[in-house]
Amino acid sequence: MKKIVIISGSPRNGSISNRIAVNLFKKLEKEENLQIDLIDMKESFMLPIQKVWQSKDDVPAEYLDLFTKMDEADGFIIVSPEYNGGYSSVMKNFLDHFSKPIFRQKAFGIVTGSTGLMGGMRAAQQLVQLSVALFGIVSPTLLVTPQMDKKFDENGVLLDGSFEKPIERFLEDYFWLVERLGK
């Protein structure tokens, strides 16, 4: 069974980018042989980093379950809004708590979104660089989502049927990578 962690990188109540994270979670939780966890930055707030967690011994008790999910994951899908041309600062703070071996040679899928026409492209490019710096392997197909507020409702339901194809392509390429890395 493959274990995938979706990380939703907005700390805001009513987050628009969280809508696609919820959509992906609901879609993937139905799959057999797949364990999906959704980590929402709004609910998993961490203080600014003081120490990188090299092992479970370094992790405060309240974060042990979170550490275990990250450590045991076969891959990550990072979902981030674009704030002022970059990904969310809480996402960076969150990922920086974990040592690189947790991410080494694991699949990274990058999903960004905005209410504008660029769909978070600059944030996506930066997340690719960050994922590589963490020694992750990035799926070549990014899911960049323009006008996200018009594509998904508050419950993560897809409103724009024409966007189903990009989602399916993203997931197909991402899971191809997960399977190849798992061999």
Coordinates of N, CA and C in Angstrom, one line a residue:
M1 N 0.8 -1.2 0.0 CA 0.0 0.0 0.0 C 0.9 1.2 0.0
K2 N 0.6 2.1 -0.9 CA 1.4 3.4 -1.0 C 0.8 4.4 -0.1
K3 N 1.7 5.2 0.6 CA 1.2 6.2 1.5 C 1.6 7.6 0.9
I4 N 0.6 8.4 0.7 CA 0.8 9.7 0.1 C 0.3 10.8 1.1
V5 N 1.0 11.8 1.3 CA 0.6 12.9 2.1 C 0.4 14.2 1.3
I6 N -0.8 14.7 1.4 CA -1.2 15.9 0.7 C -1.0 17.0 1.8
I7 N -0.2 18.0 1.4 CA 0.0 19.2 2.4 C -0.6 20.4 1.8
S8 N -1.6 20.9 2.5 CA -2.3 22.1 2.1 C -1.7 23.3 2.8
G9 N -1.1 24.2 2.0 CA -0.2 25.2 2.5 C -0.7 26.5 2.9
S10 N -2.0 26.7 3.0 CA -2.6 28.0 3.4 C -3.0 28.0 4.8
P11 N -2.6 29.0 5.6 CA -3.1 29.1 7.0 C -4.4 29.8 7.2
R12 N -5.0 30.2 6.1 CA -6.2 31.1 6.2 C -7.5 30.3 6.3
N13 N -8.4 30.8 7.1 CA -9.8 30.3 7.1 C -10.4 30.6 5.8
G14 N -11.2 29.6 5.3 CA -11.8 29.8 4.0 C -10.9 29.8 2.8
S15 N -9.7 29.2 3.0 CA -8.7 29.2 2.0 C -9.2 28.7 0.6
I16 N -8.9 29.4 -0.4 CA -9.3 29.0 -1.7 C -8.5 27.8 -2.2
S17 N -7.1 27.9 -1.9 CA -6.3 26.8 -2.4 C -6.5 25.5 -1.7
N18 N -7.1 25.6 -0.5 CA -7.4 24.3 0.2 C -8.5 23.5 -0.5
R19 N -9.3 24.2 -1.3 CA -10.3 23.6 -2.0 C -9.8 22.5 -2.9
I20 N -8.7 22.7 -3.6 CA -8.2 21.7 -4.5 C -7.5 20.6 -3.7
A21 N -6.9 20.9 -2.6 CA -6.4 19.9 -1.7 C -7.5 18.9 -1.3
V22 N -8.6 19.5 -0.9 CA -9.8 18.6 -0.5 C -10.3 17.8 -1.6
N23 N -10.3 18.4 -2.8 CA -10.8 17.7 -4.0 C -9.9 16.5 -4.3
L24 N -8.6 16.7 -4.2 CA -7.6 15.6 -4.5 C -7.8 14.5 -3.4
F25 N -7.9 15.0 -2.2 CA -8.0 14.0 -1.0 C -9.2 13.1 -1.2
K26 N -10.4 13.8 -1.5 CA -11.6 13.0 -1.7 C -11.5 12.0 -2.9
K27 N -10.9 12.5 -3.9 CA -10.7 11.6 -5.1 C -9.8 10.4 -4.8
L28 N -8.7 10.7 -4.1 CA -7.7 9.6 -3.9 C -8.1 8.7 -2.7
E29 N -8.9 9.2 -1.8 CA -9.2 8.3 -0.6 C -10.1 7.1 -1.0
K30 N -10.7 7.2 -2.2 CA -11.5 6.1 -2.7 C -10.6 5.0 -3.4
E31 N -9.4 5.3 -3.6 CA -8.5 4.3 -4.3 C -8.1 3.2 -3.4
E32 N -8.1 2.0 -3.9 CA -7.6 0.9 -3.1 C -6.1 0.9 -3.2
N33 N -5.4 0.3 -2.2 CA -4.0 0.2 -2.1 C -3.3 1.6 -2.0
L34 N -4.0 2.5 -1.4 CA -3.5 3.9 -1.3 C -4.0 4.4 0.1
Q35 N -3.1 4.9 0.9 CA -3.4 5.6 2.1 C -3.1 7.0 1.9
I36 N -4.1 7.9 2.1 CA -4.0 9.3 1.8 C -4.2 10.0 3.2
D37 N -3.2 10.9 3.4 CA -3.4 11.8 4.6 C -3.4 13.3 4.1
L38 N -4.2 14.1 4.7 CA -4.3 15.5 4.3 C -3.8 16.3 5.5
I39 N -2.7 17.0 5.4 CA -2.2 17.9 6.4 C -2.5 19.3 6.0
D40 N -3.3 20.0 6.8 CA -3.8 21.3 6.5 C -3.0 22.3 7.4
M41 N -2.3 23.2 6.8 CA -1.5 24.2 7.6 C -2.3 25.0 8.6
K42 N -3.6 25.2 8.3 CA -4.5 25.9 9.2 C -4.6 25.1 10.5
E43 N -4.6 23.8 10.4 CA -4.8 22.9 11.6 C -3.5 22.4 12.2
S44 N -2.5 22.5 11.4 CA -1.2 21.9 11.9 C -0.1 23.1 12.1
F45 N -0.6 24.1 12.7 CA 0.3 25.3 12.8 C 1.5 24.9 13.7
M46 N 2.7 25.4 13.2 CA 3.9 25.2 13.9 C 4.6 26.5 14.2
L47 N 5.2 26.6 15.4 CA 6.0 27.8 15.7 C 7.1 27.9 14.7
P48 N 7.7 29.1 14.5 CA 8.9 29.2 13.7 C 10.0 28.1 14.1
I49 N 10.6 27.6 13.1 CA 11.6 26.5 13.4 C 12.7 26.9 14.3
Q50 N 12.9 26.0 15.3 CA 14.0 26.2 16.2 C 15.1 25.1 16.1
K51 N 14.6 23.9 15.6 CA 15.5 22.8 15.4 C 14.9 21.9 14.3
V52 N 15.8 21.4 13.5 CA 15.4 20.4 12.5 C 15.3 19.0 13.2
W53 N 14.2 18.4 12.9 CA 13.9 17.1 13.5 C 14.7 16.0 12.7
Q54 N 15.8 15.5 13.2 CA 16.6 14.5 12.6 C 16.0 13.1 12.8
S55 N 15.3 12.9 13.9 CA 14.7 11.6 14.2 C 13.5 11.8 15.2
K56 N 12.8 10.8 15.5 CA 11.7 10.9 16.4 C 12.1 11.5 17.7
D57 N 13.3 11.2 18.1 CA 13.8 11.7 19.4 C 13.8 13.2 19.5
D58 N 13.9 13.9 18.4 CA 13.9 15.3 18.3 C 12.5 16.0 18.3
V59 N 11.5 15.2 18.1 CA 10.2 15.7 17.8 C 9.4 15.9 19.1
P60 N 8.8 17.1 19.3 CA 8.0 17.3 20.5 C 6.8 16.3 20.4
A61 N 6.3 15.9 21.6 CA 5.2 14.9 21.6 C 4.0 15.2 20.8
E62 N 3.6 16.5 20.8 CA 2.4 16.9 20.0 C 2.6 16.8 18.5
Y63 N 3.8 16.6 18.0 CA 4.0 16.4 16.6 C 4.5 15.0 16.2
L64 N 4.5 14.1 17.1 CA 4.9 12.7 16.7 C 4.1 12.1 15.6
D65 N 2.8 12.2 15.7 CA 2.0 11.6 14.7 C 2.2 12.2 13.3
L66 N 2.4 13.5 13.3 CA 2.7 14.2 12.1 C 4.1 13.8 11.5
F67 N 5.0 13.7 12.4 CA 6.4 13.2 11.9 C 6.3 11.8 11.3
T68 N 5.6 10.9 12.0 CA 5.4 9.6 11.5 C 4.8 9.5 10.1
K69 N 3.7 10.3 9.9 CA 3.1 10.4 8.6 C 4.1 10.8 7.5
M70 N 4.8 11.8 7.8 CA 5.8 12.4 6.9 C 6.9 11.3 6.6
D71 N 7.4 10.7 7.7 CA 8.5 9.8 7.6 C 8.1 8.5 6.8
E72 N 6.9 8.1 7.0 CA 6.5 6.8 6.3 C 5.9 7.0 4.9
A73 N 5.7 8.3 4.5 CA 5.1 8.6 3.2 C 6.0 8.1 2.0
D74 N 5.3 7.6 1.0 CA 6.0 7.3 -0.3 C 6.1 8.5 -1.2
G75 N 5.3 9.5 -0.9 CA 5.3 10.7 -1.7 C 4.5 11.8 -1.1
F76 N 4.6 13.0 -1.7 CA 4.0 14.2 -1.2 C 3.3 14.9 -2.3
I77 N 2.1 15.4 -2.1 CA 1.5 16.4 -3.0 C 1.4 17.7 -2.2
I78 N 2.2 18.7 -2.7 CA 2.2 20.0 -2.0 C 1.3 20.9 -2.8
V79 N 0.3 21.5 -2.0 CA -0.7 22.4 -2.5 C -0.5 23.7 -1.9
S80 N -0.2 24.8 -2.7 CA 0.1 26.1 -2.1 C -0.6 27.2 -2.9
P81 N -1.1 28.2 -2.2 CA -1.5 29.4 -2.9 C -0.2 30.2 -3.3
E82 N -0.4 31.2 -4.1 CA 0.7 32.1 -4.4 C 0.5 33.4 -3.6
Y83 N 1.4 33.7 -2.8 CA 1.4 35.0 -2.0 C 2.5 35.9 -2.5
N84 N 2.2 37.0 -3.1 CA 3.2 38.0 -3.5 C 4.3 37.3 -4.4
G85 N 3.9 36.4 -5.3 CA 4.9 35.8 -6.2 C 5.6 34.6 -5.6
G86 N 5.2 34.1 -4.5 CA 5.9 33.0 -3.9 C 4.9 32.0 -3.2
Y87 N 5.4 30.9 -2.7 CA 4.6 30.0 -2.0 C 4.4 30.5 -0.6
S88 N 3.5 29.8 0.2 CA 3.2 30.3 1.5 C 4.4 30.1 2.5
S89 N 4.6 31.1 3.4 CA 5.7 31.0 4.4 C 5.4 29.9 5.4
V90 N 4.2 29.6 5.7 CA 3.9 28.5 6.6 C 4.3 27.1 6.0
M91 N 4.2 27.0 4.7 CA 4.7 25.8 4.0 C 6.2 25.6 4.2
K92 N 6.9 26.7 4.0 CA 8.4 26.7 4.1 C 8.7 26.3 5.5
N93 N 8.1 27.0 6.5 CA 8.4 26.7 7.9 C 8.1 25.2 8.3
F94 N 7.0 24.7 7.8 CA 6.6 23.4 8.0 C 7.6 22.4 7.5
L95 N 8.0 22.5 6.2 CA 8.9 21.6 5.6 C 10.3 21.7 6.2
D96 N 10.7 22.9 6.7 CA 12.0 23.1 7.2 C 12.2 22.3 8.6
H97 N 11.1 21.9 9.2 CA 11.2 21.2 10.5 C 11.7 19.8 10.3
F98 N 11.6 19.3 9.1 CA 12.0 17.9 8.8 C 13.4 17.8 8.1
S99 N 14.1 16.8 8.5 CA 15.5 16.6 7.9 C 15.3 16.0 6.5
K100 N 16.3 16.3 5.7 CA 16.2 15.8 4.3 C 16.0 14.3 4.1
P101 N 16.6 13.5 4.9 CA 16.3 12.0 4.7 C 14.8 11.6 4.6
I102 N 14.0 12.4 5.2 CA 12.5 12.1 5.2 C 12.0 12.3 3.7
F103 N 12.6 13.2 3.0 CA 12.1 13.5 1.6 C 13.0 12.8 0.5
R104 N 14.1 12.3 0.9 CA 15.0 11.7 -0.1 C 14.4 10.7 -1.0
Q105 N 14.5 11.0 -2.3 CA 14.1 10.1 -3.4 C 12.6 9.7 -3.3
K106 N 11.8 10.6 -2.7 CA 10.3 10.4 -2.7 C 9.7 11.3 -3.7
A107 N 8.6 10.9 -4.2 CA 7.9 11.7 -5.3 C 7.2 13.0 -4.7
F108 N 7.4 14.0 -5.4 CA 6.7 15.3 -5.1 C 5.8 15.7 -6.2
G109 N 4.6 16.0 -5.9 CA 3.6 16.6 -6.9 C 3.4 18.0 -6.5
I110 N 3.4 18.9 -7.4 CA 3.3 20.3 -7.1 C 2.0 20.8 -7.6
V111 N 1.2 21.4 -6.7 CA -0.1 22.0 -7.1 C -0.2 23.4 -6.6
T112 N -0.5 24.4 -7.4 CA -0.6 25.7 -7.0 C -1.9 26.3 -7.5
G113 N -2.3 27.4 -7.0 CA -3.5 28.1 -7.5 C -3.6 29.5 -7.0
S114 N -4.3 30.3 -7.8 CA -4.6 31.7 -7.4 C -5.9 32.1 -8.0
T115 N -6.4 33.2 -7.6 CA -7.6 33.7 -8.2 C -7.3 34.4 -9.6
G116 N -6.0 34.7 -9.8 CA -5.6 35.3 -11.1 C -5.4 34.3 -12.2
L117 N -4.9 34.9 -13.3 CA -4.8 34.1 -14.6 C -3.5 33.2 -14.6
M118 N -2.5 33.5 -13.8 CA -1.3 32.8 -13.8 C -1.3 31.5 -13.0
G119 N -2.3 31.3 -12.1 CA -2.5 30.1 -11.4 C -1.4 29.7 -10.4
G120 N -0.6 30.7 -10.0 CA 0.4 30.4 -9.0 C 1.7 29.8 -9.6
M121 N 2.0 30.2 -10.9 CA 3.1 29.6 -11.6 C 4.4 30.0 -10.9
R122 N 4.6 31.2 -10.4 CA 5.8 31.5 -9.7 C 6.0 30.7 -8.5
A123 N 4.9 30.5 -7.7 CA 5.0 29.6 -6.5 C 5.4 28.2 -6.9
A124 N 4.8 27.7 -8.0 CA 5.1 26.3 -8.5 C 6.6 26.2 -8.8
Q125 N 7.1 27.2 -9.5 CA 8.6 27.1 -9.9 C 9.4 27.1 -8.6
Q126 N 9.1 27.9 -7.7 CA 9.8 27.9 -6.4 C 9.7 26.6 -5.6
L127 N 8.5 26.0 -5.7 CA 8.3 24.7 -5.0 C 9.1 23.6 -5.7
V128 N 9.2 23.6 -7.0 CA 10.1 22.7 -7.7 C 11.5 22.8 -7.1
Q129 N 12.0 24.0 -7.0 CA 13.4 24.2 -6.5 C 13.5 23.7 -5.1
L130 N 12.5 24.0 -4.3 CA 12.5 23.5 -2.9 C 12.5 22.0 -2.8
S131 N 11.7 21.4 -3.6 CA 11.5 19.9 -3.5 C 12.9 19.3 -3.9
V132 N 13.5 19.8 -4.9 CA 14.8 19.3 -5.3 C 15.9 19.5 -4.2
A133 N 15.8 20.6 -3.6 CA 16.7 20.9 -2.5 C 16.5 20.0 -1.3
L134 N 15.3 19.4 -1.2 CA 15.0 18.5 -0.1 C 15.4 17.0 -0.6
F135 N 16.0 16.9 -1.7 CA 16.3 15.6 -2.3 C 15.1 14.8 -2.8
G136 N 14.0 15.5 -3.0 CA 12.8 14.8 -3.6 C 12.9 14.7 -5.1
I137 N 12.1 13.9 -5.7 CA 12.0 13.8 -7.1 C 10.6 14.4 -7.6
V138 N 10.7 15.4 -8.4 CA 9.5 16.1 -8.8 C 8.8 15.5 -10.0
S139 N 7.5 15.3 -9.9 CA 6.8 14.9 -11.1 C 6.8 16.0 -12.1
P140 N 7.1 15.7 -13.4 CA 7.2 16.8 -14.4 C 5.9 17.5 -14.7
T141 N 4.8 16.9 -14.4 CA 3.5 17.6 -14.7 C 3.1 18.4 -13.4
L142 N 3.0 19.7 -13.5 CA 2.6 20.5 -12.4 C 1.1 20.8 -12.6
L143 N 0.3 20.9 -11.5 CA -1.1 21.3 -11.6 C -1.2 22.8 -11.2
V144 N -1.1 23.7 -12.1 CA -1.2 25.1 -11.9 C -2.6 25.5 -12.2
T145 N -3.3 26.2 -11.2 CA -4.7 26.4 -11.3 C -5.1 27.8 -11.3
P146 N -5.3 28.4 -12.4 CA -5.8 29.8 -12.5 C -7.2 29.9 -12.1
Q147 N -7.6 31.1 -11.6 CA -9.0 31.3 -11.2 C -9.6 30.2 -10.4
M148 N -8.8 29.8 -9.4 CA -9.2 28.6 -8.6 C -10.6 28.8 -7.9
D149 N -10.9 30.1 -7.6 CA -12.1 30.4 -6.9 C -13.3 30.1 -7.8
K150 N -13.1 30.0 -9.1 CA -14.2 29.7 -10.0 C -14.2 28.2 -10.4
K151 N -13.1 27.5 -10.1 CA -13.0 26.1 -10.5 C -13.5 25.1 -9.4
F152 N -13.5 25.5 -8.1 CA -13.9 24.7 -7.0 C -14.8 25.4 -6.0
D153 N -15.8 24.7 -5.5 CA -16.6 25.4 -4.5 C -15.9 25.2 -3.1
E154 N -16.6 25.7 -2.1 CA -16.0 25.7 -0.7 C -15.7 24.3 -0.2
N155 N -16.4 23.3 -0.7 CA -16.2 22.0 -0.3 C -15.3 21.1 -1.1
G156 N -14.6 21.8 -2.1 CA -13.7 21.1 -2.9 C -14.3 20.4 -4.1
V157 N -15.6 20.7 -4.4 CA -16.2 20.1 -5.5 C -15.8 20.9 -6.8
L158 N -15.5 20.2 -7.8 CA -15.1 20.8 -9.1 C -16.3 21.4 -9.8
L159 N -16.2 22.7 -10.1 CA -17.3 23.4 -10.8 C -17.0 23.5 -12.3
D160 N -15.8 23.5 -12.7 CA -15.4 23.6 -14.1 C -15.0 22.3 -14.6
G161 N -15.9 21.6 -15.3 CA -15.6 20.3 -15.9 C -14.4 20.2 -16.8
S162 N -14.1 21.3 -17.4 CA -12.9 21.3 -18.3 C -11.6 21.2 -17.6
F163 N -11.6 21.3 -16.3 CA -10.4 21.2 -15.5 C -10.2 19.8 -15.0
E164 N -11.1 18.9 -15.3 CA -10.9 17.5 -14.9 C -9.8 16.9 -15.6
K165 N -9.6 17.2 -16.9 CA -8.5 16.6 -17.6 C -7.1 17.0 -17.1
P166 N -6.8 18.2 -16.8 CA -5.5 18.6 -16.2 C -5.3 17.9 -14.8
I167 N -6.4 17.7 -14.0 CA -6.2 17.0 -12.8 C -5.9 15.5 -13.0
E168 N -6.6 14.9 -13.9 CA -6.3 13.5 -14.2 C -4.9 13.3 -14.8
R169 N -4.4 14.2 -15.6 CA -3.1 14.1 -16.2 C -2.0 14.3 -15.1
F170 N -2.2 15.2 -14.2 CA -1.3 15.4 -13.1 C -1.2 14.2 -12.2
L171 N -2.4 13.6 -11.9 CA -2.4 12.4 -11.0 C -1.8 11.2 -11.7
E172 N -2.1 11.1 -13.0 CA -1.5 9.9 -13.8 C 0.0 10.0 -13.8
D173 N 0.6 11.2 -14.1 CA 2.0 11.3 -14.1 C 2.6 11.2 -12.7
Y174 N 2.0 11.8 -11.7 CA 2.5 11.7 -10.3 C 2.5 10.2 -9.9
F175 N 1.5 9.5 -10.1 CA 1.5 8.1 -9.6 C 2.4 7.2 -10.4
W176 N 2.6 7.5 -11.7 CA 3.6 6.8 -12.5 C 5.0 7.0 -11.8
L177 N 5.3 8.2 -11.3 CA 6.5 8.4 -10.7 C 6.6 7.7 -9.3
V178 N 5.5 7.8 -8.6 CA 5.5 7.1 -7.3 C 5.8 5.6 -7.5
E179 N 5.2 5.0 -8.5 CA 5.4 3.5 -8.7 C 6.8 3.3 -9.1
R180 N 7.4 4.1 -10.0 CA 8.8 3.9 -10.4 C 9.8 4.0 -9.3
L181 N 9.5 5.0 -8.4 CA 10.4 5.2 -7.3 C 10.3 4.1 -6.2
G182 N 9.1 3.5 -6.2 CA 8.9 2.4 -5.2 C 9.4 1.1 -5.5
K183 N 10.0 0.9 -6.7 CA 10.5 -0.4 -7.1 C 11.9 -0.6 -6.6

